[in-house]
XYZ file of C-alpha atoms in Angstrom:
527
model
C -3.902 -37.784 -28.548
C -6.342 -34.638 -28.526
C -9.624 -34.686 -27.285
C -11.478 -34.794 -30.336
C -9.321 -37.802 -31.531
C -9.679 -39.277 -27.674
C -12.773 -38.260 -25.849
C -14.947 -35.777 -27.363
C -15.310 -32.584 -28.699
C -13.372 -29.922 -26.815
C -14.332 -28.829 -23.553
C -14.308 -25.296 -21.286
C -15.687 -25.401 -17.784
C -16.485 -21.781 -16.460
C -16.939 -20.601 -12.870
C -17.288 -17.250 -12.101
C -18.211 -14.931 -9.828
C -17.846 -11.855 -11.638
C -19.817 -12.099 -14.452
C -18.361 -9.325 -16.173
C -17.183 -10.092 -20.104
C -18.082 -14.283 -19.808
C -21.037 -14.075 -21.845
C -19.218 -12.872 -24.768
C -16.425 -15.066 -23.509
C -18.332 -18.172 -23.899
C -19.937 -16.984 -27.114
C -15.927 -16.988 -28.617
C -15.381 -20.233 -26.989
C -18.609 -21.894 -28.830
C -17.244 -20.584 -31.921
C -14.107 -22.219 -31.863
C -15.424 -25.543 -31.169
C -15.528 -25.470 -27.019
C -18.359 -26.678 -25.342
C -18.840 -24.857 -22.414
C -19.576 -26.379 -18.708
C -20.105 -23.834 -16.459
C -21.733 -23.598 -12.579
C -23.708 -21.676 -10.373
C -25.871 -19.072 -11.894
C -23.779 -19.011 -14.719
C -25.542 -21.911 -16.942
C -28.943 -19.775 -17.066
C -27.347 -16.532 -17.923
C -25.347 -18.018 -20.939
C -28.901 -19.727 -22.120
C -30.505 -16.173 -21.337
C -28.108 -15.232 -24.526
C -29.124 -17.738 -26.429
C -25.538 -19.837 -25.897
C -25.598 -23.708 -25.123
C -23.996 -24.992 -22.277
C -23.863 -27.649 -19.844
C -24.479 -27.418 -16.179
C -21.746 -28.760 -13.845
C -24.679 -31.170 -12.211
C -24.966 -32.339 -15.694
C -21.219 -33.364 -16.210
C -21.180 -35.089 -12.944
C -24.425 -36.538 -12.330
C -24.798 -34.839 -8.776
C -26.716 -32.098 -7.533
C -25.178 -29.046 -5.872
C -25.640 -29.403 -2.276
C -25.289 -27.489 1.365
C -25.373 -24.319 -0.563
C -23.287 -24.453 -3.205
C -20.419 -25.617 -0.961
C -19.907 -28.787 -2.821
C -20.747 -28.705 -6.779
C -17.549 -28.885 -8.673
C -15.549 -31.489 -6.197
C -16.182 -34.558 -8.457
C -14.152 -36.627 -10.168
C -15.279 -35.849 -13.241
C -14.148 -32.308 -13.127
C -10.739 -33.151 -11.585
C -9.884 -35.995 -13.467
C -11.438 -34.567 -16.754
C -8.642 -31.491 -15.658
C -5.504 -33.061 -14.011
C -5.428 -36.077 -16.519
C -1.941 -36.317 -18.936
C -2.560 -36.248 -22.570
C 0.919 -37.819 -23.455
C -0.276 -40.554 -20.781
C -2.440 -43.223 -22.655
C -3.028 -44.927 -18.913
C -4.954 -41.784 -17.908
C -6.871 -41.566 -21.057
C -8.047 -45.263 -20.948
C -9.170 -44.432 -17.083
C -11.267 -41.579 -18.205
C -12.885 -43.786 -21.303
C -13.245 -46.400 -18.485
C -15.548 -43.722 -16.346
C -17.268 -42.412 -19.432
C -15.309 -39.256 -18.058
C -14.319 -36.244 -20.975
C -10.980 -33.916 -21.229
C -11.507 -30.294 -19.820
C -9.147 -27.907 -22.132
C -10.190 -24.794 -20.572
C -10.562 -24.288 -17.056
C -12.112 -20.304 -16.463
C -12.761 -19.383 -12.893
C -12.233 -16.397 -10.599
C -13.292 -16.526 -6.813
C -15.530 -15.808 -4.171
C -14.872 -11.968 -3.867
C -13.979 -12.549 -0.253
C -12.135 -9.073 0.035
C -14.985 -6.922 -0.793
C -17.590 -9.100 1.622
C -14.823 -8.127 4.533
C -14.389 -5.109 3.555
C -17.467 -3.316 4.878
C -17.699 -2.869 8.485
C -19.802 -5.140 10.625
C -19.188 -8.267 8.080
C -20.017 -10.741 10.442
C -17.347 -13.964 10.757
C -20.006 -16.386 9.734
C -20.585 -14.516 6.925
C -17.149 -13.888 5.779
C -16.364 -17.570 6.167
C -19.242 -18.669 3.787
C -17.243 -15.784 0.929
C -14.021 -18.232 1.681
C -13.829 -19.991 -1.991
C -13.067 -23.519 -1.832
C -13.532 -25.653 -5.339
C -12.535 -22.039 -7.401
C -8.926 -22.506 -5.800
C -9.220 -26.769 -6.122
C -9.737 -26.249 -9.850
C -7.358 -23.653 -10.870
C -4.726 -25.488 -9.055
C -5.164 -28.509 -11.105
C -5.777 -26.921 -14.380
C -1.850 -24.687 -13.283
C -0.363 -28.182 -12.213
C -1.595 -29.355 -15.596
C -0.777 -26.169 -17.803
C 1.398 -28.641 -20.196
C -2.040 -29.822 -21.394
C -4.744 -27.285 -20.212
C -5.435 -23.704 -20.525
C -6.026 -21.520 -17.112
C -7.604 -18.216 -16.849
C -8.088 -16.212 -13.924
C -8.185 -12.980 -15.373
C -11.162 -11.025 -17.567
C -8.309 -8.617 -18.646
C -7.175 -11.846 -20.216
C -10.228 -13.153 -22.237
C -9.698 -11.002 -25.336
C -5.933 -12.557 -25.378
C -7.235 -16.289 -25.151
C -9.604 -15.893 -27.816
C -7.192 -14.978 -30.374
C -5.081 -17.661 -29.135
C -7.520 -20.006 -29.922
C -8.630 -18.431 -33.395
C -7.112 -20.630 -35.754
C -7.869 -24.184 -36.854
C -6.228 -26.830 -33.920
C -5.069 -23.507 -32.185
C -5.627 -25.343 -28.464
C -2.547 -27.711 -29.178
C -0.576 -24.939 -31.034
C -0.476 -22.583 -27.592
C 3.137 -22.367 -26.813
C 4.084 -24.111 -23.641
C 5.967 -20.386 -22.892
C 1.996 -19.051 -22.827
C 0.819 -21.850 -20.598
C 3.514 -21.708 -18.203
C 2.475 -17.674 -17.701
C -1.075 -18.413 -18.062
C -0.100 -21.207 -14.761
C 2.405 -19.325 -12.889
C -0.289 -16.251 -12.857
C -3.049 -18.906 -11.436
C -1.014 -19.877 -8.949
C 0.374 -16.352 -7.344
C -3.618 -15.882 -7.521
C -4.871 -18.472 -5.447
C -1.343 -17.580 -3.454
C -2.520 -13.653 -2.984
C -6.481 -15.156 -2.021
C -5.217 -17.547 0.915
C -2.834 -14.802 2.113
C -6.082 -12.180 2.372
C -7.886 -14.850 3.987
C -5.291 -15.658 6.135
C -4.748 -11.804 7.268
C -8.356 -11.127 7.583
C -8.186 -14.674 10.638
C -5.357 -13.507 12.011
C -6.789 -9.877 12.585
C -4.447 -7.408 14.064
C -3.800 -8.826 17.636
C -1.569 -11.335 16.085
C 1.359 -9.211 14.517
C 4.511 -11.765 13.837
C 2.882 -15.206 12.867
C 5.108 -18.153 12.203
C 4.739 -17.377 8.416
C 3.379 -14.587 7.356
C 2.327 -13.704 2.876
C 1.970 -10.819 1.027
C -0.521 -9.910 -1.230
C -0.145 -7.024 -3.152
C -1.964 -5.659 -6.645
C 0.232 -3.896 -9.038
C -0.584 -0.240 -9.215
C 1.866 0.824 -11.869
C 5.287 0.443 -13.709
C 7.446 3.463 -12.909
C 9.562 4.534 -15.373
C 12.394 3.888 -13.640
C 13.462 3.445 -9.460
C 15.618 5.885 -7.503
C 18.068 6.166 -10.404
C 17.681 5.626 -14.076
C 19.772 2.136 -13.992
C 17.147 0.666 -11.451
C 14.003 -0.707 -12.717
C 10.527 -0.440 -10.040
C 7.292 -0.899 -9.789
C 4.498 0.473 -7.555
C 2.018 -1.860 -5.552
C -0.766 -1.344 -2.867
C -1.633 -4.074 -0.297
C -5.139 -5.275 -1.178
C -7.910 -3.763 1.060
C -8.906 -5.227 4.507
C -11.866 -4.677 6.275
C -11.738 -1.343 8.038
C -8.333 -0.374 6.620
C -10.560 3.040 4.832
C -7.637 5.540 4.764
C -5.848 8.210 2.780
C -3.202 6.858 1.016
C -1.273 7.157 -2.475
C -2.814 4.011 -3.866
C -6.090 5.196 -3.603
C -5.124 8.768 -4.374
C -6.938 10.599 -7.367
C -4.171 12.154 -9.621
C -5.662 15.291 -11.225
C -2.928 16.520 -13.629
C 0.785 16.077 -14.503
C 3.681 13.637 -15.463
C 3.568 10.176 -13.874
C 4.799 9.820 -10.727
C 8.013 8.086 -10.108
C 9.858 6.305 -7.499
C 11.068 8.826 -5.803
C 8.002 11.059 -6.222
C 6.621 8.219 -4.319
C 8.111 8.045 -1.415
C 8.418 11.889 -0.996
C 4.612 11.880 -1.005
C 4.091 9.118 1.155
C 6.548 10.904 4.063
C 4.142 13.760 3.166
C 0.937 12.243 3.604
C 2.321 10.972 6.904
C 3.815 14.101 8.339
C 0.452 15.907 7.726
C -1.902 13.518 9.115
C -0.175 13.531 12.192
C -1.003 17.039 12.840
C -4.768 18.301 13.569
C -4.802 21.892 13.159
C -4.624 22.861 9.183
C -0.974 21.975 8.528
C 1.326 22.244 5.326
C 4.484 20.358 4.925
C 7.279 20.382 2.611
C 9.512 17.285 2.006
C 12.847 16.680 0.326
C 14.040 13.475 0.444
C 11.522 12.462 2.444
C 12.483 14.851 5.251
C 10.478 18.210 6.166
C 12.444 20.787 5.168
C 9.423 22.908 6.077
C 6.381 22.068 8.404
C 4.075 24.602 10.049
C 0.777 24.867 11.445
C -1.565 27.907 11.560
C -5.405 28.907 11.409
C -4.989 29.933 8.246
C -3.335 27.831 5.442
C -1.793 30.647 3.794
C -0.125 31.436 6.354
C 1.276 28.427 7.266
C 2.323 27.453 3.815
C 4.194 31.172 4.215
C 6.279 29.709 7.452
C 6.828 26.070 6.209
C 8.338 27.417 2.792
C 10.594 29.932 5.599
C 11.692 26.713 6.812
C 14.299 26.230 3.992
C 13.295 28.298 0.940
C 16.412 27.010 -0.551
C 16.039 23.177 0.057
C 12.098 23.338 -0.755
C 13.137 24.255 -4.475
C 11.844 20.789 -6.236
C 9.967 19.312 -2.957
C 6.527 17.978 -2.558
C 4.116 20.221 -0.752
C 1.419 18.751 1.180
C -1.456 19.725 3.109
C -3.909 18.352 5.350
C -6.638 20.969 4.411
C -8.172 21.611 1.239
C -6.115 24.016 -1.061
C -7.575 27.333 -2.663
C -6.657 29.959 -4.563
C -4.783 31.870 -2.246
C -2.229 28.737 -1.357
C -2.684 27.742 -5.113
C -1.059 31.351 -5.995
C 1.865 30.685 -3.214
C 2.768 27.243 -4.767
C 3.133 28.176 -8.175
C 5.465 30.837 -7.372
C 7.950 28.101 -7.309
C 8.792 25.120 -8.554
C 7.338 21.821 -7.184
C 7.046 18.145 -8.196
C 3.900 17.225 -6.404
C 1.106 18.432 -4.497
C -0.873 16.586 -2.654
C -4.292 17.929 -0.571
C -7.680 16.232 0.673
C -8.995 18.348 -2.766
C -8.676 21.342 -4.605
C -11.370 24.301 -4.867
C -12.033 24.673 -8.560
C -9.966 28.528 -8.636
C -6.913 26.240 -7.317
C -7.146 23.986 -10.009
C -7.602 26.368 -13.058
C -4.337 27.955 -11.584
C -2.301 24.951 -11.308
C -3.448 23.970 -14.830
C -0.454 26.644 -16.070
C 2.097 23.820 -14.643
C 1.357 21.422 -16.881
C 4.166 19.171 -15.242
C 2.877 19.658 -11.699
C 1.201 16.203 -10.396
C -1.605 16.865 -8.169
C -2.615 14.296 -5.881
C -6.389 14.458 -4.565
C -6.124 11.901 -1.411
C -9.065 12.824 0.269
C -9.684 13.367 4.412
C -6.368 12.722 5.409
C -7.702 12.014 9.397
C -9.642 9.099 8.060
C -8.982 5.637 9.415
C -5.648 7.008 11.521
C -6.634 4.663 14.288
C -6.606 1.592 11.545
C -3.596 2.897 10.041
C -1.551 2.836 13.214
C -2.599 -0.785 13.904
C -0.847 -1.557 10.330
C 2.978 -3.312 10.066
C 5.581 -2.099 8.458
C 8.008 -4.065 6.372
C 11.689 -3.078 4.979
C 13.805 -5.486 2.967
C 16.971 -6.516 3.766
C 19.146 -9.301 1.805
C 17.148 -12.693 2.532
C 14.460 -11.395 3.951
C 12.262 -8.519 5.463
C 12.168 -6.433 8.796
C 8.774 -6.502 10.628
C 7.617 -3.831 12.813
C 4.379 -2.109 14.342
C 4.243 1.797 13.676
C 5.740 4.627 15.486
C 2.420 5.741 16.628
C 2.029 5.990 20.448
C -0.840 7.279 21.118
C -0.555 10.813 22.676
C -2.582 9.664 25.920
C 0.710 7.751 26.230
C 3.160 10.171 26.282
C 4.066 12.245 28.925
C 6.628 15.462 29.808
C 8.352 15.451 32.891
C 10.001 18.405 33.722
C 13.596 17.641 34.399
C 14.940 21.621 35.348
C 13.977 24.155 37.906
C 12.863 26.552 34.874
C 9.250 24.927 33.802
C 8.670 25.752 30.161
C 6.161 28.325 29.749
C 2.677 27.464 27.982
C 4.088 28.816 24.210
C 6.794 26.659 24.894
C 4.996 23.748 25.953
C 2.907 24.023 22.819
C 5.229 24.311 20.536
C 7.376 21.586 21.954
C 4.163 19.436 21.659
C 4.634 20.432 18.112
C 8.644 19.838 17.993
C 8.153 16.364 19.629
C 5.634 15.808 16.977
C 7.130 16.970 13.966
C 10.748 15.299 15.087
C 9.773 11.297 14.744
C 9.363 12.482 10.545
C 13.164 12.875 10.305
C 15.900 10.876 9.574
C 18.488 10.261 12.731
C 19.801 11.761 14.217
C 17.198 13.979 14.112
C 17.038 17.529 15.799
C 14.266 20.157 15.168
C 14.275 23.732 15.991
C 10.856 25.181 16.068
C 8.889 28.852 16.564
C 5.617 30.083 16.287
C 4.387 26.276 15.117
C 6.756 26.082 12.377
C 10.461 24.622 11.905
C 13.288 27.045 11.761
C 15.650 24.725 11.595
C 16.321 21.068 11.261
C 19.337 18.534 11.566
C 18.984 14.872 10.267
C 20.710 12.033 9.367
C 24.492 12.955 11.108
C 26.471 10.160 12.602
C 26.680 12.393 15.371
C 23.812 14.013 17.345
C 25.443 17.572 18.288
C 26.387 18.186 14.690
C 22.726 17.434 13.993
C 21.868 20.252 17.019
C 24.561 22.488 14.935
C 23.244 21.988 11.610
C 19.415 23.391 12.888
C 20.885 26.044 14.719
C 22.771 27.182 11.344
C 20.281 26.806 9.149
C 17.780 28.740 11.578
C 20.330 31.652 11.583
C 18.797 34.324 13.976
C 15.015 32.431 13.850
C 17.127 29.753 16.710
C 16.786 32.681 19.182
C 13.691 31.801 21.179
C 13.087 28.756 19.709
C 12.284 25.335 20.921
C 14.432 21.749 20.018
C 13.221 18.063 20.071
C 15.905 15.507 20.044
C 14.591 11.724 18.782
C 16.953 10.176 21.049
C 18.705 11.251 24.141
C 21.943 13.516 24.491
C 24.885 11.434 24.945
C 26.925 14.491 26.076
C 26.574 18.174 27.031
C 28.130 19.165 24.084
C 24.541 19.070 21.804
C 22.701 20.994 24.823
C 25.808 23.984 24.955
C 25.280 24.312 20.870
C 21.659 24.740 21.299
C 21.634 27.131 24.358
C 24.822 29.440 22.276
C 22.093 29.377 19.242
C 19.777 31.155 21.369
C 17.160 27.521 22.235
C 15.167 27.935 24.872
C 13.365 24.899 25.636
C 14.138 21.386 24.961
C 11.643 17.893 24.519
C 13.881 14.805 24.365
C 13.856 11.238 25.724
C 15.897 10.800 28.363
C 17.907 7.522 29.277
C 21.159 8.737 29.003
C 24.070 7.818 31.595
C 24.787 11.417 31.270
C 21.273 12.491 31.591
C 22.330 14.245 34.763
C 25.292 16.590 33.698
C 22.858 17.595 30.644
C 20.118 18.410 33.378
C 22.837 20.624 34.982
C 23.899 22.320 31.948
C 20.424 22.819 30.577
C 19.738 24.447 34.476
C 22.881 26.641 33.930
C 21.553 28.349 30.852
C 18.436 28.608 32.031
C 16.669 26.213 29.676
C 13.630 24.168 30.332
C 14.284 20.313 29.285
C 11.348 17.788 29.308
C 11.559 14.096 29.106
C 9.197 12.074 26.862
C 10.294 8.272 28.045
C 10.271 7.703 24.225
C 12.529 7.652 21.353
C 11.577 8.410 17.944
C 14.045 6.605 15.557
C 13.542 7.096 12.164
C 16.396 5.302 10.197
């Protein structure tokens, strides 16, 4: 039985918050036959267009009340939405209650994320934005998809209304369309609760009994890490206070898409930079720096991070945590890059980039912004069945220390640039070694299964720039052996952990060739 045959001409109840597109939603509803029930605010804008519709106090017989809290929690919206059509039992109890069919349920929610998202949103406040009949009703119009149409999208108006274009077009909607239409209501309400459920929780609590993800899709990506793998690109939807530079929010200002890979090159980037105050440029391959320096002047700086590894940098994504000009702008294009990514480009840059068509440039704005927030944010890596949960390696530098562990105290360029070492070393793979000079790596070991052939693959690449320089270790020195490589390569100072059972023979040895060592207390992992 159909509605018209059963109870009445067709019906769509409307409840929106954002307002955008629904007048000239309704308007195509009214023409193919719907009338329209809608609530709120939403019943006097329609009839400011001219359109007829019903109010939601009119379809029930009761008043909104306490606010708007309770309006659409009735039995004559629920029933009218969760009962069967193939069920003549649940069609007699609605012509029983003098209750009508609802075809069409239209509703999108509270906008709870944007109320939180400003700071000072009081808790009050943000509980009154917590949606409670929008969720009700698109749950039983989903559970019900068999027999009713649910839309929780705008994007998806102009699709329903050629749907429902021809004559008896509301029964000829494949059940393959209502099924999408239900399963996308339902990771909706999903992604809301989870937002809600974050914003309670607030940071203190990190590893809740259960914890959900909400994420928007940014982007399909052509492809994942290799051509067989098929990816996508999402950004966690915005919490209050979490304001900071990122590459879902970045502003992409020429070039090819970016793919996976460009991805999470950029994102290692972004996070090597902001980690550094002074104007800093990095260069990343494979998510490791292959170059990193530091320097007054950016130019100058790009100059000793692309000295780093000239070779290796070939293809990398340069990143900055200044503005780029001309002058850097001129440096870049020398080469080849895949990305560059900067706070902004002057207007010279830009008109020089424009002759690499290909080159992606990545606006990301103030890259210092919202660090503190940042650091309070988990971190998640799949494994098979399930996900790894962790806070982020960010110990605040009030919490770090260097104890001198020789008789030689490292003098102040090498305490500086050891700051720097220590710094730059929790960006790279383990086992991770770093060889740094002048504020800028020289030469840099990561990822070997064992930690001295990391010290011996810095010291090679370095060459003759390992003479004078400074090493961070992530992790502590198992043996002597990674301490002798350094001090034959012509290292001077070393920043490392400590914790090792032979923390004392690498003491002595580091004493014997006149290195200083410092201990941190903490490891820096990266795997």
């Amino acid at each position: 039985m159909t509605t018209e045959e059963g109870t009445g001409k067709k019906k769509a109840l409307i409840s929106v918050s954002d307002k955008a597109g629904i007048t000239s939603f309704a308007q195509g509803l009214i023409a193919r036959g719907f009338e329209i029930i809608a609530t709120g605010n939403t019943p006097a804008l329609l009839s400011e267009h001219g359109l007829a519709v019903t109010s939601i106090s009119d379809l029930t017989g009761f008043p909104e009340i306490m606010d708007g809290r309770v309006k659409t929690l009735h039995p004559a919206v629920h029933a009218g939405i969760l009962a069967r059509r193939d069920r003549p039992e649940h069609l007699a109890q609605l012509s029983e209650q003098h209750l009508s069919l609802i075809d069409v349920v239209v509703v999108n929610l509270y906008p709870f994320v944007e109320a939180v998202s400003h700071t000072g949103v009081s808790l009050d406040t943000a509980i009154e934005k917590i949606d409670v009949g929008g969720p009700t009703m698109i749950r039983a119009a989903a559970k019900n998809f068999k027999d009713v149409l649910v839309v929780v999208d705008p994007a998806d108006y102009d699709y329903i209304l050629e749907l429902l274009g021809a004559p008896d077009a509301l029964q000829e909607v494949s059940q393959e369309v209502r099924h999408k239409l239900a399963t996308k209501a339902f990771q909706h309400t999903a992604s809301y609760d989870a937002v809600i459920a974050q914003y309670l929780r607030g940071p203190a609590e990190h590893f809740p009994a259960e914890i959900t993800l909400s994420l928007n899709k940014v982007q399909d990506l052509r492809y994942g890490e290799n051509p067989h793998q098929i990816a996508a690109f999402y950004s966690w939807k915005a919490m209050p206070d979490q304001h900071f530079s990122s590459l879902t929010n970045a502003t992409q200002l020429q070039g090819k898409e970016l793919s996976y890979n460009n991805i999470l090159d950029a994102d290692a980037a972004l996070a090597i930079v902001r980690d550094f105050t002074a104007p800093t440029i990095a260069i990343i391959k494979h998510t490791n720096p292959c170059g990193l320096a530091s320097h007054s002047d950016l130019s100058i700086a790009f100059d000793r991070a692309l000295a780093g590894d000239p070779i290796s940098a070939f293809g990398g994504i340069v990143a900055s945590n200044r503005p780029i000009d001309e002058q850097v702008a001129q440096q870049i294009t020398a080469s080849f890059y895949e990305v560059v990514l900067a706070p902004e480009f002057t207007p010279q840059a830009l008109a020089l980039f424009k002759k690499k068509k290909s080159l992606r440039l990545l606006a990301v704005g103030d890259v210092h912004q919202g660090v503190d927030q940042l650091a309070m944010a988990l971190e998640y890596r799949p494994v098979a069945g399930g996900f790894l949960v962790q806070t982020r390696d960010a110990l605040p530098e009030r919490e770090g220390r260097m104890e001198v562990m020789t008789g030689r105290e490292p003098t102040l360029e090498e305490v500086t640039n050891l700051q720097f070492a220590w710094r730059a070393v929790k960006h790279i793979k383990s086992n991770a070694i770093v060889l740094v000079k002048n504020y800028a790596i020289v030469g840099m070991g990561a990822g070997q299964p064992s930690r001295v052939d990391s010290v011996k693959l810095a010291v090679t690449k370095a060459g003759i720039r390992a003479k004078g320089s400074v090493l961070a270790s992530d992790a502590y020195f198992p043996k002597v052996d990674g301490v002798e490589a350094a001090a034959l390569g012509g290292v001077t100072a070393v920043i490392q952990p400590g914790g090792s059972i032979s923390d004392t023979d690498v003491i002595e040895v580091a004493t014997k060739h006149n290195l200083a060592m410092v201990f941190t207390g903490h490891r820096h992992f990266k795997h």
